[in-house]
Coordinates of C-alpha atoms in Angstrom, one line a residue:
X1154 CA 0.0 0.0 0.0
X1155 CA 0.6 3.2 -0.6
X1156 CA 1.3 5.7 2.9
X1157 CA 1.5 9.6 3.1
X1158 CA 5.0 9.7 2.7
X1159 CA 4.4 8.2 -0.8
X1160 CA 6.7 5.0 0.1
X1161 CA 5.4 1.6 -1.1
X1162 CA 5.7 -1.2 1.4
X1163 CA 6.7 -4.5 -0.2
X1164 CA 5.6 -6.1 2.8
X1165 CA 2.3 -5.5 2.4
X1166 CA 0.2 -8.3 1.4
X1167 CA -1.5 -7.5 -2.1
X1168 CA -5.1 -7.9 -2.7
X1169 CA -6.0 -11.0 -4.2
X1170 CA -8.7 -10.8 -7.5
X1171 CA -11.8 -12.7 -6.5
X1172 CA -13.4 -15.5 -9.0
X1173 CA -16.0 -13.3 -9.3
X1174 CA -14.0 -10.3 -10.9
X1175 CA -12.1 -13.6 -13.1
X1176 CA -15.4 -14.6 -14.6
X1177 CA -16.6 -11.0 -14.6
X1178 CA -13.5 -10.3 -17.1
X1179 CA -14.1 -14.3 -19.3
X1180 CA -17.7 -12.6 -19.4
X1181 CA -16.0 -9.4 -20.8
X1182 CA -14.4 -11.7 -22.9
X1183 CA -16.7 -13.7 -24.6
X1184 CA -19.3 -10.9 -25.0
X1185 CA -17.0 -9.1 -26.9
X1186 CA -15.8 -11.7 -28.9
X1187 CA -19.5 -12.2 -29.7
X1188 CA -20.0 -8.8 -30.2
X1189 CA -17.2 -8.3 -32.9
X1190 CA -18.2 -11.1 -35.1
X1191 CA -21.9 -9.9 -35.4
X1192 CA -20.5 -6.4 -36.4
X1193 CA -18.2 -8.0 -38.6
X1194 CA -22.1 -9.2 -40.4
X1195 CA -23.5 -6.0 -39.7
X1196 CA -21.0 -3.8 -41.7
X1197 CA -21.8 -5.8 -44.5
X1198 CA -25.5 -5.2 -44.5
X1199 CA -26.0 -2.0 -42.7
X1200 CA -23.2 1.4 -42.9
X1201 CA -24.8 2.6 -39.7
X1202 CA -23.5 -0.2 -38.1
X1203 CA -19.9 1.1 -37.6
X1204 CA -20.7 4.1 -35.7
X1205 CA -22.9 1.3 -33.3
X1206 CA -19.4 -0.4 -32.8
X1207 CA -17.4 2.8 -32.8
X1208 CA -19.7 3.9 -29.8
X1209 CA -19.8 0.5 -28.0
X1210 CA -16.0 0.6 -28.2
X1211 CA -16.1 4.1 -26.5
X1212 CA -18.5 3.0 -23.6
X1213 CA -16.2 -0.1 -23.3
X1214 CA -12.7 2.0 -22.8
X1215 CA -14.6 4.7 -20.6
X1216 CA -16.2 1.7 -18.1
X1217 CA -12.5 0.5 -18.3
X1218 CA -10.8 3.7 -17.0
X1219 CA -13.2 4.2 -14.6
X1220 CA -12.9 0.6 -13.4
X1221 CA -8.8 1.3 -13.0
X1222 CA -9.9 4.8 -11.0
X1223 CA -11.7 3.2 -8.6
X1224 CA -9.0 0.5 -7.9
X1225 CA -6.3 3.0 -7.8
X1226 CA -8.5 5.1 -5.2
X1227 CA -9.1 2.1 -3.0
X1228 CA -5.1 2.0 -2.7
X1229 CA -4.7 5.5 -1.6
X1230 CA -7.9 6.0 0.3
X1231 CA -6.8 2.2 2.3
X1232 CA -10.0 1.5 1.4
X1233 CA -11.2 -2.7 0.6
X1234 CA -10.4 -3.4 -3.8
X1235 CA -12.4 -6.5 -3.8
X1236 CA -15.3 -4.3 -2.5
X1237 CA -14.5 -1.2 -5.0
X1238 CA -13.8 -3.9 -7.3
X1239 CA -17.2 -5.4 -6.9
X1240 CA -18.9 -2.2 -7.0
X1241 CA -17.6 -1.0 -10.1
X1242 CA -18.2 -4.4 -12.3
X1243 CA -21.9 -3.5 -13.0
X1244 CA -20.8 -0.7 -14.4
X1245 CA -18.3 -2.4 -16.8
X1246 CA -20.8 -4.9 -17.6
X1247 CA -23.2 -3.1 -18.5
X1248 CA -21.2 -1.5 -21.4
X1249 CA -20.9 -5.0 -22.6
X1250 CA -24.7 -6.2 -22.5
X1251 CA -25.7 -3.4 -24.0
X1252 CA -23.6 -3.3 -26.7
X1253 CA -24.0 -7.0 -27.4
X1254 CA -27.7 -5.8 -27.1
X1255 CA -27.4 -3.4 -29.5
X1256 CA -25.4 -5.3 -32.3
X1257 CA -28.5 -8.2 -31.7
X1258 CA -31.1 -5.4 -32.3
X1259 CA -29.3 -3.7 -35.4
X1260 CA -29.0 -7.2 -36.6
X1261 CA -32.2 -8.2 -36.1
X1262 CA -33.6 -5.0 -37.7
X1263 CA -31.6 -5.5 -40.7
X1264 CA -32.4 -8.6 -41.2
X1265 CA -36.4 -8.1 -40.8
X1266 CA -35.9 -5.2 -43.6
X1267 CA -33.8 -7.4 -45.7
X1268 CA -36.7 -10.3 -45.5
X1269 CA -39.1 -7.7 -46.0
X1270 CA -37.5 -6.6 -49.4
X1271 CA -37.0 -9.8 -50.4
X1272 CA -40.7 -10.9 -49.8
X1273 CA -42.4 -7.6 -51.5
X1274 CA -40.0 -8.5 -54.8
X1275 CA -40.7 -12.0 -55.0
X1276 CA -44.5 -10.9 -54.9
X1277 CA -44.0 -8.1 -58.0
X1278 CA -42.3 -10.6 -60.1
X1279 CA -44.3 -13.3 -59.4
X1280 CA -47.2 -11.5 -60.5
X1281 CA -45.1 -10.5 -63.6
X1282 CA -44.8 -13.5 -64.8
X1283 CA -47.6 -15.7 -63.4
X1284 CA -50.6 -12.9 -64.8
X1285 CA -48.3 -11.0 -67.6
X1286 CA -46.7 -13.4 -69.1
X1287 CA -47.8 -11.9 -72.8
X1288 CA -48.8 -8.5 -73.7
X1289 CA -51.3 -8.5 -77.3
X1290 CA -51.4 -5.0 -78.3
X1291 CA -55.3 -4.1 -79.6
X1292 CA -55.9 -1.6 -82.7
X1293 CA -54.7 -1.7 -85.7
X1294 CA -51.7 -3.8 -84.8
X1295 CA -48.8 -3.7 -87.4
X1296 CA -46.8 -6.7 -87.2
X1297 CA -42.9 -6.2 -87.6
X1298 CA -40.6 -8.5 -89.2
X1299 CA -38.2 -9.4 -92.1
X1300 CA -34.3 -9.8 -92.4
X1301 CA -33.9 -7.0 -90.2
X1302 CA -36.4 -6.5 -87.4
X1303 CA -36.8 -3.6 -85.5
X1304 CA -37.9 -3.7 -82.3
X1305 CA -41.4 -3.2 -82.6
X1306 CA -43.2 -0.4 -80.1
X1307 CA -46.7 -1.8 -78.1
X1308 CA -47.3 2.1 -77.8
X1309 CA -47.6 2.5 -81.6
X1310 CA -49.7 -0.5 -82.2
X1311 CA -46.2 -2.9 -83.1
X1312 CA -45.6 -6.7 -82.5
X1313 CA -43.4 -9.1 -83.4
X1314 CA -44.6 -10.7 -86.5
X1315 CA -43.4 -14.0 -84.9
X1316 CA -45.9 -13.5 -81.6
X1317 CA -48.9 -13.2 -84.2
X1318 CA -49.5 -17.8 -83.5
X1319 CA -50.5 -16.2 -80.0
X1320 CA -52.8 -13.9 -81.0
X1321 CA -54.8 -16.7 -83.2
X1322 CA -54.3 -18.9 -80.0
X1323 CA -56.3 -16.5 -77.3
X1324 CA -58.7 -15.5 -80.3
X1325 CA -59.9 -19.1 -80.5
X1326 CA -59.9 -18.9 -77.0
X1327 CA -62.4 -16.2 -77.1
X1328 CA -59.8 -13.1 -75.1
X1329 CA -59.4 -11.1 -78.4
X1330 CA -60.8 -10.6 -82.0
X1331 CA -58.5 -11.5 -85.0
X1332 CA -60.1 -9.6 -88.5
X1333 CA -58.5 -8.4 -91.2
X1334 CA -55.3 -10.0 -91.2
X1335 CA -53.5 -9.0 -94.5
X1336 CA -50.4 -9.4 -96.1
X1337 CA -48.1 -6.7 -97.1
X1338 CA -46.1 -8.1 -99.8
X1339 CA -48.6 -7.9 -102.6
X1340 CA -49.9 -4.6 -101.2
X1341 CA -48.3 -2.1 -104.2
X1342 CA -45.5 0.0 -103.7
X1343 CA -47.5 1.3 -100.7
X1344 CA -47.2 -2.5 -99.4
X1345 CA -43.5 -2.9 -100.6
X1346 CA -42.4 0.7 -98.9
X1347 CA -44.0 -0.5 -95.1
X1348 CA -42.5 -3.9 -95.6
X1349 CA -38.8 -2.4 -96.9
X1350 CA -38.9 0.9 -95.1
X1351 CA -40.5 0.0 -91.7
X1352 CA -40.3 -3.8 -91.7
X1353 CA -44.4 -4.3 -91.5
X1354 CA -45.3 -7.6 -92.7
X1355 CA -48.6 -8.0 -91.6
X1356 CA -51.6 -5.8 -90.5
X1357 CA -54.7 -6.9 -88.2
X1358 CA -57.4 -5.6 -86.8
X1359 CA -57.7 -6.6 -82.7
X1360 CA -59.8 -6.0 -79.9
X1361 CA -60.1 -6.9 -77.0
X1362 CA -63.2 -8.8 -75.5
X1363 CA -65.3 -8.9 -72.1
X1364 CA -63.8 -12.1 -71.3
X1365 CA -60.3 -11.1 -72.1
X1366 CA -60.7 -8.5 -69.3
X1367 CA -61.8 -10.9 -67.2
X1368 CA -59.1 -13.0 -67.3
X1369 CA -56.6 -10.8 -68.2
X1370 CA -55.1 -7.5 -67.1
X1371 CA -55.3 -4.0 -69.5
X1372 CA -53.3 -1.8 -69.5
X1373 CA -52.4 1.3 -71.7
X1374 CA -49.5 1.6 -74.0
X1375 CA -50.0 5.5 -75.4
X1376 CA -53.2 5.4 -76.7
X1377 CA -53.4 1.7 -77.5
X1378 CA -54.7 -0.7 -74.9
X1379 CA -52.6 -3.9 -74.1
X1380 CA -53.9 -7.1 -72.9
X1381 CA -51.2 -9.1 -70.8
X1382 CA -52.1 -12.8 -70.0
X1383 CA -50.9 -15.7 -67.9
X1384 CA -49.1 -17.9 -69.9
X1385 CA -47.2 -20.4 -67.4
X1386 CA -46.8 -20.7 -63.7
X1387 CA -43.5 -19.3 -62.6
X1388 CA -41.9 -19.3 -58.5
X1389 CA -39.1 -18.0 -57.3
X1390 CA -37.1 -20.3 -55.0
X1391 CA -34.3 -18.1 -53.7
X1392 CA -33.3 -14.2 -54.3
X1393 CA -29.1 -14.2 -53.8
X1394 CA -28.9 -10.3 -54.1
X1395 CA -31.4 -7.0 -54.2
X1396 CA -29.9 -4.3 -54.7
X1397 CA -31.1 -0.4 -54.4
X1398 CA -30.2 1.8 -57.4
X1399 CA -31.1 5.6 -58.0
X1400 CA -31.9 7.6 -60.7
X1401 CA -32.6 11.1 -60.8
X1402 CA -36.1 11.0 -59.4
X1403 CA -36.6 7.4 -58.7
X1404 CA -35.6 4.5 -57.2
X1405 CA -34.6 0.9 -58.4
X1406 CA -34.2 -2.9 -57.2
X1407 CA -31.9 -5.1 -59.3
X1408 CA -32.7 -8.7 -58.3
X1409 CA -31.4 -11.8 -58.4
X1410 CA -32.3 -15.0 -57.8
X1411 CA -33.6 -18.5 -59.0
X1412 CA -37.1 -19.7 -59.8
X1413 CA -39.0 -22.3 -61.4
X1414 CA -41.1 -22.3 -64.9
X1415 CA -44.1 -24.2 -66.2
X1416 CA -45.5 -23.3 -69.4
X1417 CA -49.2 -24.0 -69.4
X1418 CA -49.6 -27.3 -71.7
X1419 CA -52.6 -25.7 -73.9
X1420 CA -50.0 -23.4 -75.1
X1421 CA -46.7 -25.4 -75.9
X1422 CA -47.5 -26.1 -79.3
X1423 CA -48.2 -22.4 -79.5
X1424 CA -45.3 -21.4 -78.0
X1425 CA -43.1 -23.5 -79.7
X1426 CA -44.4 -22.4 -83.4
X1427 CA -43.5 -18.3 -82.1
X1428 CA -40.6 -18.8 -80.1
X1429 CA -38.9 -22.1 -80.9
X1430 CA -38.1 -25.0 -78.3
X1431 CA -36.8 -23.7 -75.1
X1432 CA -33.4 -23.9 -74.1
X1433 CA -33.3 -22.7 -70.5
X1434 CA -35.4 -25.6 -68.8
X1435 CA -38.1 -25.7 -65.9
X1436 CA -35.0 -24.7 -63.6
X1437 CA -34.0 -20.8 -64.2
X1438 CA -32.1 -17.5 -62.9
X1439 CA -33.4 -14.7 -63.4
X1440 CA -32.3 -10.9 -63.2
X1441 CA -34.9 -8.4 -63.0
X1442 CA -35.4 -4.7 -62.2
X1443 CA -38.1 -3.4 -60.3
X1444 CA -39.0 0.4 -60.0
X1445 CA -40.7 1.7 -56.9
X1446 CA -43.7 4.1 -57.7
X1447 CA -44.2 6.7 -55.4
X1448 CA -47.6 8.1 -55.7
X1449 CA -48.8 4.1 -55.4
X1450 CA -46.4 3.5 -53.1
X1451 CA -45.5 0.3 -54.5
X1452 CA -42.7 -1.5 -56.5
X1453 CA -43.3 -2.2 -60.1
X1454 CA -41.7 -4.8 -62.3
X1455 CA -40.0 -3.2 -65.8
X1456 CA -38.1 -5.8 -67.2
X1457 CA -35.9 -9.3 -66.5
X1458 CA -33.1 -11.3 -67.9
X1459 CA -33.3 -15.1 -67.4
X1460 CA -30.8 -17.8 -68.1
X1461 CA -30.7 -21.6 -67.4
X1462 CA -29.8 -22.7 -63.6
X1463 CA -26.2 -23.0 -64.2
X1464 CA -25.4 -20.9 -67.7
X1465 CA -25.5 -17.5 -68.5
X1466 CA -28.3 -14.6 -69.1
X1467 CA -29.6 -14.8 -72.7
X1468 CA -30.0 -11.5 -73.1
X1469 CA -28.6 -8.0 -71.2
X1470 CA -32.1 -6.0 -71.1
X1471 CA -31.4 -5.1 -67.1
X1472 CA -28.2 -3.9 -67.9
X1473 CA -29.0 -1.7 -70.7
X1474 CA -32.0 -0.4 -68.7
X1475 CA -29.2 0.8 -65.6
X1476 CA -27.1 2.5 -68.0
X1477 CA -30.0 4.3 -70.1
X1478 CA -31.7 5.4 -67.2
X1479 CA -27.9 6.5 -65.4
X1480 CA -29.0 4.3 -62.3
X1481 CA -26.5 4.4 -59.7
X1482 CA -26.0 2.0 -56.4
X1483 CA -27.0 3.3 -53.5
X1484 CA -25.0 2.3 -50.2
X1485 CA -28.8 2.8 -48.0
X1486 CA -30.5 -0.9 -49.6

């Protein structure tokens, strides 16, 4: 101990640490050990989280110094250190509880947001696909083909000329009308010019009937009404990434994931006339971008890239979507 003349007596016996201040420091020990590695999973999924650890770590160091201030005033004021000792390690605890309290809680709430995320984009593109799997534009629809095919425009009254065994498939199944289907390529010079100039190989007249809007879901393209239908069932088993983009007024979700599909069996000989046998089997990855719309308050599906289970994407429409609307990654999703 310490006396008033400032000499130390080596004589005097030292205090001893209890068991209870041992396992109050393995305690100490293990909670921060704990502690660490969930931040470690935190700063991967949430930025906040290092300024949650940074302010643990603070609490930690000050409970630590104030623990070695009351041990050192027990020496000078001859007062007991196992009792000073004991006082002060609820006070060092607590430091410890809370922040392992706090990392479980930030945690927890990230992963609830993340779930949530998750569970509202598998419903938008389940919907996609299972009640839009095929738009048929109504009107005057010109159908666009030949040796090079533009791509045709829904909100000028375009399709594919190749999609037209689809639109004879849901007339006989009473959702549309199909009149007036002419050719183009004994049509005059008027004829030849659409079919050179602007790749229109076939014209039709199409409209839409009462049970088509039953069954189906309209929606407008311009001025021309669109009538999407279910063509398959589709389910998505596992979503490995969403990611929040922004553009300059809105934002966007890339996602990523894997899913099932099964073409409805009234329609494979249909589908295979338009669209050739399929290539990317019942098991699938998709990539697709949502947009979230802020005076419904709800995320919207705008387009996808799919590609067998274990292959790559057939086609890049989610990336040229990104880079024509400037989307940029945002650190907050």
């Amino acid at each position: 101990m310490f006396e008033s003349t400032g000499k130390f007596e080596p004589s005097q016996k030292q205090p001893v640490i209890p068991i209870f201040d041992m396992l109050r420091s393995a305690w100490e020990v293990v909670v921060w050990a704990v502690s660490r590695i969930i931040s470690q999973f935190v700063l991967k999924t949430n930025g906040c989280a290092n300024s949650i650890c940074k302010i643990f770590e603070q609490q930690r160091e000050a409970a630590r110094e104030f623990t070695r201030y009351r041990g050192m005033q027990s020496e000078f004021e001859g007062g007991d250190v196992k009792t000073n000792l004991r006082s002060t390690a609820g006070v060092e605890r607590s430091p410890c509880f809370l922040r392992l309290l706090g990392f479980i809680i930030a945690v927890s709430l990230t992963a609830c947001t993340q779930r949530n995320a998750n569970s509202e984009a598998t419903s938008v593109i389940e919907h996609a696909w299972n009640r839009r799997g095929l738009g048929l534009v109504s009107g005057e629809v010109r159908f666009i083909g030949g040796l090079n095919p533009r791509k045709p425009d829904p909100a000028k009254g375009e399709d594919a000329v190749s999609e037209l065994p689809f639109y004879r498939f849901y007339s006989e199944k009473g959702y549309i009308t199909l009149t007036e289907v002419r050719e183009n390529k004994d049509g005059g010079w008027g004829g030849f010019f659409q079919m050179a100039m602007n790749g229109v190989i076939k014209t039709a007249r199409v409209t839409i009937t009462p049970l088509g809007r039953q069954n189906g879901e309209v929606e407008s393209a311009g001025n021309v009404e669109e009538l999407w239908v279910p063509t398959g069932t589709a389910k998505v088993e596992e979503i490995v990434s969403n990611e929040l983009y922004s553009g300059s007024t809105e934002q966007y979700r890339v996602v990523q994931g894997t899913h099932t599909w099964d073409l409805d069996p009234d329609l494979a000989a249909t589908y295979a006339e338009a669209r050739g046998t399929d290539s990317l089997g019942r098991e699938r990855k998709f990539r697709a971008l949502l947009v979230f719309d802020a005076f419904e308050k709800k995320w919207k599906y705008l387009v996808a890239d799919f590609g067998p289970r274990t292959g790559q994407f057939t086609s890049d429409n989610v990336e040229q979507a990104v880079m024509a609307h400037q989307l940029t990654r945002s650190t907050d999703g």
